[in-house]
Amino acid sequence: SGFLYLKAQTTATDSLDRILSQTPVDTHKVSVLVEYGWDMSESNTVWAVQKLNEAIQLAQKLGFKKGEAAAWNALGVAEEIRDSIPKAIQFYKKALDIRASLNDLRGVAAQHNNLGNAYELLGEYEAALAERRESLRIVEGLGDSLRVARAHLNLGSLFESMGLLPEAYEQVNAARVIFEFSADSLGMARTYTNLGHIRFELEMFDEAKRWYREALRLRGRMNDPETLANALSDLGVVLDEDKNLDSVKLAIQLYKQAMQIREQLDDQPGLSALYNNLGVAHKHLGAFDEALQWLNQSLKIRTELDDQPGLMEVFNSLGDVVYGQGNLRGALNYTEKYAAIAQEIGDEKFIQRSYKDFAKIYAALGDWKKAFEYRVKYDEFRWDKLNESRAQDFERKEVLFSDGKKQREIERQKYALEQARTRAWALIGGAFALAILAGLLYNRSRLRARANRELAAKNNAIQRERERADSLLKNILPEKTAEELKAHNTVQPQRYESVTVLFSDFKNFTTIAEKLSPEALVKELDDCFRLFDGIVEKYGLEKIKTIGDAYMCAGGIPEPSQTHALDTVRAAIEMQRELKRLMQEKAAQGLPVFEMRIGIHSGPVVAGVVGSRKFAYDIWGDTVNTAARLEQTGEAGKINISETTWEAVRHEFECLYRGKLPAKNKGEIAMYFVETP
């Protein structure tokens, strides 16, 4: 098939060469060269680059600036496809200079966007952010709403790459409003897909499903098989995450629909990914023989393509399947294979995963020494990754903050220029007004007194606004953290060795939410969260955030405490008791009733401030993840605590040992229910 593809490609370029040889040598030929070069840039990049260079030479000879700019831009795209990103940037800048000289603002905006893409590929996020924002600024000035929406969507994709998911969500939602108002199906499909990706990254799988379904619904109406296959796969992956029988079976159906499309397109890389997904899905069903059949098909294609990341992925999946069959030596063999590739290409996610798999397999083989060695490697690697992730997160935030400072400085300079102009005109006008003012000097004292009163009033207003701003800042940040932010314009991350984290959420919240209007739903949540806020403050805890119906707080931060575990459990007991009282009142009024799960775990965390405009105090670390898992594996009306927390509170509270129970991505965790009075 590779020979047939090459033959078809050669035939196409020969045909285009004949057409071009018959085209008159004028500006039209420049446009034709650019169009054909653009169309062939992916399938035959060498031919495309040759024709685009011909277009540039002819455009320069004819003085056809518009055509020259289009050719430089297309040449940049071709170099980007060839992974020659510095060359692509060089060519985009040439196109930008020409389009700026022609005052082609739409073209200038497009060049800034392309430069943003290129800088993002290089990982130069600050430069990428500046280019994307400049593109947005220009199209906003043009009043072109659809281009504004696309610019917001591109900014959202950049923020997602930077790991700034709240900022990404904000930008993608801005695009969504415009696309929905304009009934732009393509834009809506892209937006819904991005919203699904963001929710998936946050492990909000139900929300991710909703957006992926919307994207699939729109893609199904379009004549674009490749994007339809992508949409089918996206929904399949998030359904497979449920790992329940019905969801996994539906995921398999979606994968097979996508597979039919990939087969028609002869998309071998796409097929290999689908075969791997089908193997994983059948593994979740316990159908190991079928899983192996699909995975071996994926392995065959990826071996032919020499796709090292793909081979690493499929070896990992094969290892899981044969381990599930009890073939420990086979699992060890596949783990060694994918670990070797991970080390070679520097894939830290799979390096970490290999340490965990080695520890599990050697433990099953009875080689406790090696199992322990790999478990230590896994824990050390995970801790190093946490520190690295934290550093990268703050680095990304600094990029965002630095770019914001630049934007504010530009605005400040513009404002200063306008003020200077205003003062100049005021001086000219003042010269003409002197004669009139001379006749009004007798009123000077009264005017001065009034001006002084107005100035005093303004100063008082400024002071009130400053106090209000300080109060608002202290409402969203701990007081010590707020003072550090005001003093230094940044907050240094801090590690706490012992903190107790509490997560809560409501049982069957989604079902209840579907029966309420948005306004009523927010009112019900507000009543509950206000109740919790008072209890959290009473016991000296720090509220961290709310996410939908989830409430998160912690004891022992920002001021360390010796009683944080006791304080947190006391608060949890009161939260459950007061919620039940409130729900009795709601039931009497015929309103919906919530039941709450609470999970608590104690351990080390890292705390800091994220965001450049909407500051948020947050905590990170395995302690946070474990507390969330304890909440998920708890029961309505109960307080589920870890063994670490139990050790700290067992002399104060009666607790019921539940045994070691499985928690997602955590293995088995010893859990206790606090016996509440």
PDB file of C-alpha atoms in Angstrom, residues 420-597:
ATOM      1  CA  ALA A 420      -0.047  64.196  27.881  1.00  0.00           C
ATOM      2  CA  ARG A 421      -2.165  65.106  24.865  1.00  0.00           C
ATOM      3  CA  THR A 422      -5.013  66.183  27.109  1.00  0.00           C
ATOM      4  CA  ARG A 423      -2.688  68.388  29.152  1.00  0.00           C
ATOM      5  CA  ALA A 424      -1.302  69.983  25.991  1.00  0.00           C
ATOM      6  CA  TRP A 425      -4.770  70.927  24.775  1.00  0.00           C
ATOM      7  CA  ALA A 426      -5.656  72.098  28.271  1.00  0.00           C
ATOM      8  CA  LEU A 427      -2.668  74.475  28.251  1.00  0.00           C
ATOM      9  CA  ILE A 428      -3.721  75.921  24.899  1.00  0.00           C
ATOM     10  CA  GLY A 429      -7.268  76.352  26.113  1.00  0.00           C
ATOM     11  CA  GLY A 430      -5.975  77.844  29.340  1.00  0.00           C
ATOM     12  CA  ALA A 431      -4.208  80.651  27.483  1.00  0.00           C
ATOM     13  CA  PHE A 432      -7.531  81.765  26.013  1.00  0.00           C
ATOM     14  CA  ALA A 433      -9.294  81.441  29.358  1.00  0.00           C
ATOM     15  CA  LEU A 434      -6.933  83.700  31.321  1.00  0.00           C
ATOM     16  CA  ALA A 435      -8.886  86.855  30.571  1.00  0.00           C
ATOM     17  CA  ILE A 436     -12.115  85.257  31.750  1.00  0.00           C
ATOM     18  CA  LEU A 437     -10.502  83.824  34.866  1.00  0.00           C
ATOM     19  CA  ALA A 438      -9.126  87.231  35.799  1.00  0.00           C
ATOM     20  CA  GLY A 439     -12.657  88.536  36.158  1.00  0.00           C
ATOM     21  CA  LEU A 440     -13.602  85.662  38.426  1.00  0.00           C
ATOM     22  CA  LEU A 441     -10.755  85.909  40.938  1.00  0.00           C
ATOM     23  CA  TYR A 442     -13.054  87.239  43.638  1.00  0.00           C
ATOM     24  CA  ASN A 443     -14.700  83.780  43.727  1.00  0.00           C
ATOM     25  CA  ARG A 444     -11.378  82.033  44.247  1.00  0.00           C
ATOM     26  CA  SER A 445     -11.724  81.292  47.964  1.00  0.00           C
ATOM     27  CA  ARG A 446     -15.134  79.685  47.589  1.00  0.00           C
ATOM     28  CA  LEU A 447     -13.956  77.542  44.653  1.00  0.00           C
ATOM     29  CA  ARG A 448     -10.840  76.503  46.509  1.00  0.00           C
ATOM     30  CA  ALA A 449     -12.838  75.472  49.551  1.00  0.00           C
ATOM     31  CA  ARG A 450     -15.175  73.398  47.408  1.00  0.00           C
ATOM     32  CA  ALA A 451     -12.200  71.783  45.631  1.00  0.00           C
ATOM     33  CA  ASN A 452     -10.654  70.904  48.986  1.00  0.00           C
ATOM     34  CA  ARG A 453     -13.911  69.314  50.131  1.00  0.00           C
ATOM     35  CA  GLU A 454     -14.127  67.302  46.904  1.00  0.00           C
ATOM     36  CA  LEU A 455     -10.490  66.212  47.240  1.00  0.00           C
ATOM     37  CA  ALA A 456     -11.079  65.109  50.825  1.00  0.00           C
ATOM     38  CA  ALA A 457     -14.171  63.165  49.722  1.00  0.00           C
ATOM     39  CA  LYS A 458     -12.196  61.477  46.941  1.00  0.00           C
ATOM     40  CA  ASN A 459      -9.403  60.593  49.364  1.00  0.00           C
ATOM     41  CA  ASN A 460     -11.967  59.074  51.730  1.00  0.00           C
ATOM     42  CA  ALA A 461     -13.502  57.122  48.852  1.00  0.00           C
ATOM     43  CA  ILE A 462     -10.082  55.844  47.809  1.00  0.00           C
ATOM     44  CA  GLN A 463      -9.350  54.773  51.394  1.00  0.00           C
ATOM     45  CA  ARG A 464     -12.711  52.975  51.614  1.00  0.00           C
ATOM     46  CA  GLU A 465     -12.022  51.178  48.314  1.00  0.00           C
ATOM     47  CA  ARG A 466      -8.553  50.204  49.515  1.00  0.00           C
ATOM     48  CA  GLU A 467     -10.007  48.804  52.750  1.00  0.00           C
ATOM     49  CA  ARG A 468     -12.712  46.996  50.749  1.00  0.00           C
ATOM     50  CA  ALA A 469     -10.072  45.484  48.436  1.00  0.00           C
ATOM     51  CA  ASP A 470      -8.020  44.345  51.446  1.00  0.00           C
ATOM     52  CA  SER A 471     -11.131  42.802  52.988  1.00  0.00           C
ATOM     53  CA  LEU A 472     -12.009  40.989  49.754  1.00  0.00           C
ATOM     54  CA  LEU A 473      -8.438  39.682  49.419  1.00  0.00           C
ATOM     55  CA  LYS A 474      -8.513  38.352  52.976  1.00  0.00           C
ATOM     56  CA  ASN A 475     -11.845  36.675  52.239  1.00  0.00           C
ATOM     57  CA  ILE A 476     -10.289  34.568  49.465  1.00  0.00           C
ATOM     58  CA  LEU A 477      -6.781  34.124  50.922  1.00  0.00           C
ATOM     59  CA  PRO A 478      -5.481  33.441  54.440  1.00  0.00           C
ATOM     60  CA  GLU A 479      -4.527  36.725  56.122  1.00  0.00           C
ATOM     61  CA  LYS A 480      -0.804  35.906  56.275  1.00  0.00           C
ATOM     62  CA  THR A 481      -0.836  34.886  52.607  1.00  0.00           C
ATOM     63  CA  ALA A 482      -2.753  38.027  51.614  1.00  0.00           C
ATOM     64  CA  GLU A 483      -0.190  40.237  53.380  1.00  0.00           C
ATOM     65  CA  GLU A 484       2.671  38.438  51.589  1.00  0.00           C
ATOM     66  CA  LEU A 485       0.927  38.908  48.235  1.00  0.00           C
ATOM     67  CA  LYS A 486       0.385  42.630  48.857  1.00  0.00           C
ATOM     68  CA  ALA A 487       3.983  43.124  49.977  1.00  0.00           C
ATOM     69  CA  HIS A 488       5.782  41.120  47.269  1.00  0.00           C
ATOM     70  CA  ASN A 489       3.197  40.695  44.476  1.00  0.00           C
ATOM     71  CA  THR A 490       3.768  36.937  44.717  1.00  0.00           C
ATOM     72  CA  VAL A 491       3.500  34.123  47.263  1.00  0.00           C
ATOM     73  CA  GLN A 492       6.164  31.500  47.796  1.00  0.00           C
ATOM     74  CA  PRO A 493       4.880  27.896  47.957  1.00  0.00           C
ATOM     75  CA  GLN A 494       5.241  26.315  51.404  1.00  0.00           C
ATOM     76  CA  ARG A 495       5.437  22.668  52.492  1.00  0.00           C
ATOM     77  CA  TYR A 496       3.527  21.544  55.589  1.00  0.00           C
ATOM     78  CA  GLU A 497       4.565  18.210  57.069  1.00  0.00           C
ATOM     79  CA  SER A 498       1.276  17.493  58.848  1.00  0.00           C
ATOM     80  CA  VAL A 499      -2.135  18.747  57.706  1.00  0.00           C
ATOM     81  CA  THR A 500      -5.611  17.198  57.795  1.00  0.00           C
ATOM     82  CA  VAL A 501      -7.666  17.514  54.598  1.00  0.00           C
ATOM     83  CA  LEU A 502     -11.480  17.157  54.461  1.00  0.00           C
ATOM     84  CA  PHE A 503     -13.518  16.506  51.307  1.00  0.00           C
ATOM     85  CA  SER A 504     -17.310  16.344  51.200  1.00  0.00           C
ATOM     86  CA  ASP A 505     -19.923  15.939  48.500  1.00  0.00           C
ATOM     87  CA  PHE A 506     -23.604  15.148  48.192  1.00  0.00           C
ATOM     88  CA  LYS A 507     -25.054  11.757  47.275  1.00  0.00           C
ATOM     89  CA  ASN A 508     -27.056  11.668  44.002  1.00  0.00           C
ATOM     90  CA  PHE A 509     -26.386  15.369  43.450  1.00  0.00           C
ATOM     91  CA  THR A 510     -26.587  15.083  39.644  1.00  0.00           C
ATOM     92  CA  THR A 511     -30.027  13.441  39.824  1.00  0.00           C
ATOM     93  CA  ILE A 512     -31.342  16.155  42.160  1.00  0.00           C
ATOM     94  CA  ALA A 513     -29.739  18.925  40.085  1.00  0.00           C
ATOM     95  CA  GLU A 514     -31.581  17.801  36.956  1.00  0.00           C
ATOM     96  CA  LYS A 515     -34.924  18.476  38.699  1.00  0.00           C
ATOM     97  CA  LEU A 516     -34.080  22.042  39.768  1.00  0.00           C
ATOM     98  CA  SER A 517     -33.668  25.303  37.901  1.00  0.00           C
ATOM     99  CA  PRO A 518     -30.099  26.706  37.916  1.00  0.00           C
ATOM    100  CA  GLU A 519     -31.180  29.501  40.285  1.00  0.00           C
ATOM    101  CA  ALA A 520     -32.807  27.092  42.744  1.00  0.00           C
ATOM    102  CA  LEU A 521     -29.820  24.749  42.617  1.00  0.00           C
ATOM    103  CA  VAL A 522     -27.369  27.555  43.418  1.00  0.00           C
ATOM    104  CA  LYS A 523     -29.628  28.684  46.292  1.00  0.00           C
ATOM    105  CA  GLU A 524     -29.672  25.189  47.824  1.00  0.00           C
ATOM    106  CA  LEU A 525     -25.882  24.831  47.545  1.00  0.00           C
ATOM    107  CA  ASP A 526     -25.368  28.317  48.976  1.00  0.00           C
ATOM    108  CA  ASP A 527     -27.448  27.457  52.062  1.00  0.00           C
ATOM    109  CA  CYS A 528     -25.320  24.344  52.680  1.00  0.00           C
ATOM    110  CA  PHE A 529     -21.934  25.950  52.003  1.00  0.00           C
ATOM    111  CA  ARG A 530     -22.711  28.992  54.185  1.00  0.00           C
ATOM    112  CA  LEU A 531     -23.497  26.562  56.985  1.00  0.00           C
ATOM    113  CA  PHE A 532     -20.157  24.779  56.436  1.00  0.00           C
ATOM    114  CA  ASP A 533     -18.238  28.090  56.257  1.00  0.00           C
ATOM    115  CA  GLY A 534     -19.373  28.991  59.777  1.00  0.00           C
ATOM    116  CA  ILE A 535     -18.360  25.596  61.162  1.00  0.00           C
ATOM    117  CA  VAL A 536     -14.960  25.698  59.419  1.00  0.00           C
ATOM    118  CA  GLU A 537     -14.272  29.133  60.906  1.00  0.00           C
ATOM    119  CA  LYS A 538     -15.415  27.973  64.368  1.00  0.00           C
ATOM    120  CA  TYR A 539     -12.836  25.152  64.445  1.00  0.00           C
ATOM    121  CA  GLY A 540      -9.970  27.189  62.981  1.00  0.00           C
ATOM    122  CA  LEU A 541      -9.838  25.362  59.653  1.00  0.00           C
ATOM    123  CA  GLU A 542      -9.034  26.911  56.263  1.00  0.00           C
ATOM    124  CA  LYS A 543     -11.623  26.653  53.490  1.00  0.00           C
ATOM    125  CA  ILE A 544      -9.777  25.764  50.265  1.00  0.00           C
ATOM    126  CA  LYS A 545     -12.464  25.691  47.564  1.00  0.00           C
ATOM    127  CA  THR A 546     -15.772  24.331  46.302  1.00  0.00           C
ATOM    128  CA  ILE A 547     -16.045  22.386  43.035  1.00  0.00           C
ATOM    129  CA  GLY A 548     -19.659  21.846  42.030  1.00  0.00           C
ATOM    130  CA  ASP A 549     -21.215  20.101  45.043  1.00  0.00           C
ATOM    131  CA  ALA A 550     -17.832  19.263  46.620  1.00  0.00           C
ATOM    132  CA  TYR A 551     -16.480  21.237  49.616  1.00  0.00           C
ATOM    133  CA  MET A 552     -12.800  21.102  50.596  1.00  0.00           C
ATOM    134  CA  CYS A 553     -11.111  22.456  53.736  1.00  0.00           C
ATOM    135  CA  ALA A 554      -8.004  21.686  55.794  1.00  0.00           C
ATOM    136  CA  GLY A 555      -6.695  21.968  59.348  1.00  0.00           C
ATOM    137  CA  GLY A 556      -3.136  22.939  60.208  1.00  0.00           C
ATOM    138  CA  ILE A 557      -2.704  25.592  57.486  1.00  0.00           C
ATOM    139  CA  PRO A 558      -1.630  28.284  57.005  1.00  0.00           C
ATOM    140  CA  GLU A 559      -0.753  28.311  60.714  1.00  0.00           C
ATOM    141  CA  PRO A 560       0.530  24.882  61.855  1.00  0.00           C
ATOM    142  CA  SER A 561      -1.489  23.258  64.642  1.00  0.00           C
ATOM    143  CA  GLN A 562      -0.944  20.284  66.947  1.00  0.00           C
ATOM    144  CA  THR A 563      -4.705  19.536  67.060  1.00  0.00           C
ATOM    145  CA  HIS A 564      -5.555  19.801  63.356  1.00  0.00           C
ATOM    146  CA  ALA A 565      -6.822  16.211  63.068  1.00  0.00           C
ATOM    147  CA  LEU A 566      -9.091  16.548  66.135  1.00  0.00           C
ATOM    148  CA  ASP A 567     -10.347  19.957  64.973  1.00  0.00           C
ATOM    149  CA  THR A 568     -11.149  18.620  61.490  1.00  0.00           C
ATOM    150  CA  VAL A 569     -13.036  15.574  62.771  1.00  0.00           C
ATOM    151  CA  ARG A 570     -14.997  17.760  65.238  1.00  0.00           C
ATOM    152  CA  ALA A 571     -15.904  20.059  62.360  1.00  0.00           C
ATOM    153  CA  ALA A 572     -16.963  17.075  60.221  1.00  0.00           C
ATOM    154  CA  ILE A 573     -19.263  15.774  62.982  1.00  0.00           C
ATOM    155  CA  GLU A 574     -20.890  19.187  63.325  1.00  0.00           C
ATOM    156  CA  MET A 575     -21.217  19.536  59.529  1.00  0.00           C
ATOM    157  CA  GLN A 576     -23.110  16.228  59.326  1.00  0.00           C
ATOM    158  CA  ARG A 577     -25.288  17.107  62.350  1.00  0.00           C
ATOM    159  CA  GLU A 578     -26.148  20.623  61.147  1.00  0.00           C
ATOM    160  CA  LEU A 579     -26.775  19.449  57.579  1.00  0.00           C
ATOM    161  CA  LYS A 580     -29.303  16.894  58.845  1.00  0.00           C
ATOM    162  CA  ARG A 581     -31.055  19.645  60.835  1.00  0.00           C
ATOM    163  CA  LEU A 582     -31.139  21.912  57.775  1.00  0.00           C
ATOM    164  CA  MET A 583     -32.428  19.086  55.572  1.00  0.00           C
ATOM    165  CA  GLN A 584     -35.294  18.445  58.006  1.00  0.00           C
ATOM    166  CA  GLU A 585     -36.326  22.066  57.485  1.00  0.00           C
ATOM    167  CA  LYS A 586     -35.996  21.695  53.694  1.00  0.00           C
ATOM    168  CA  ALA A 587     -38.086  18.505  53.677  1.00  0.00           C
ATOM    169  CA  ALA A 588     -40.861  20.270  55.618  1.00  0.00           C
ATOM    170  CA  GLN A 589     -40.904  22.919  52.863  1.00  0.00           C
ATOM    171  CA  GLY A 590     -41.080  20.294  50.110  1.00  0.00           C
ATOM    172  CA  LEU A 591     -37.541  21.097  48.935  1.00  0.00           C
ATOM    173  CA  PRO A 592     -34.931  18.520  47.836  1.00  0.00           C
ATOM    174  CA  VAL A 593     -32.866  16.858  50.567  1.00  0.00           C
ATOM    175  CA  PHE A 594     -29.105  16.225  50.357  1.00  0.00           C
ATOM    176  CA  GLU A 595     -27.094  13.496  52.101  1.00  0.00           C
ATOM    177  CA  MET A 596     -23.359  14.025  52.430  1.00  0.00           C
ATOM    178  CA  ARG A 597     -20.235  11.853  52.342  1.00  0.00           C
TER     179      ARG A 597
END
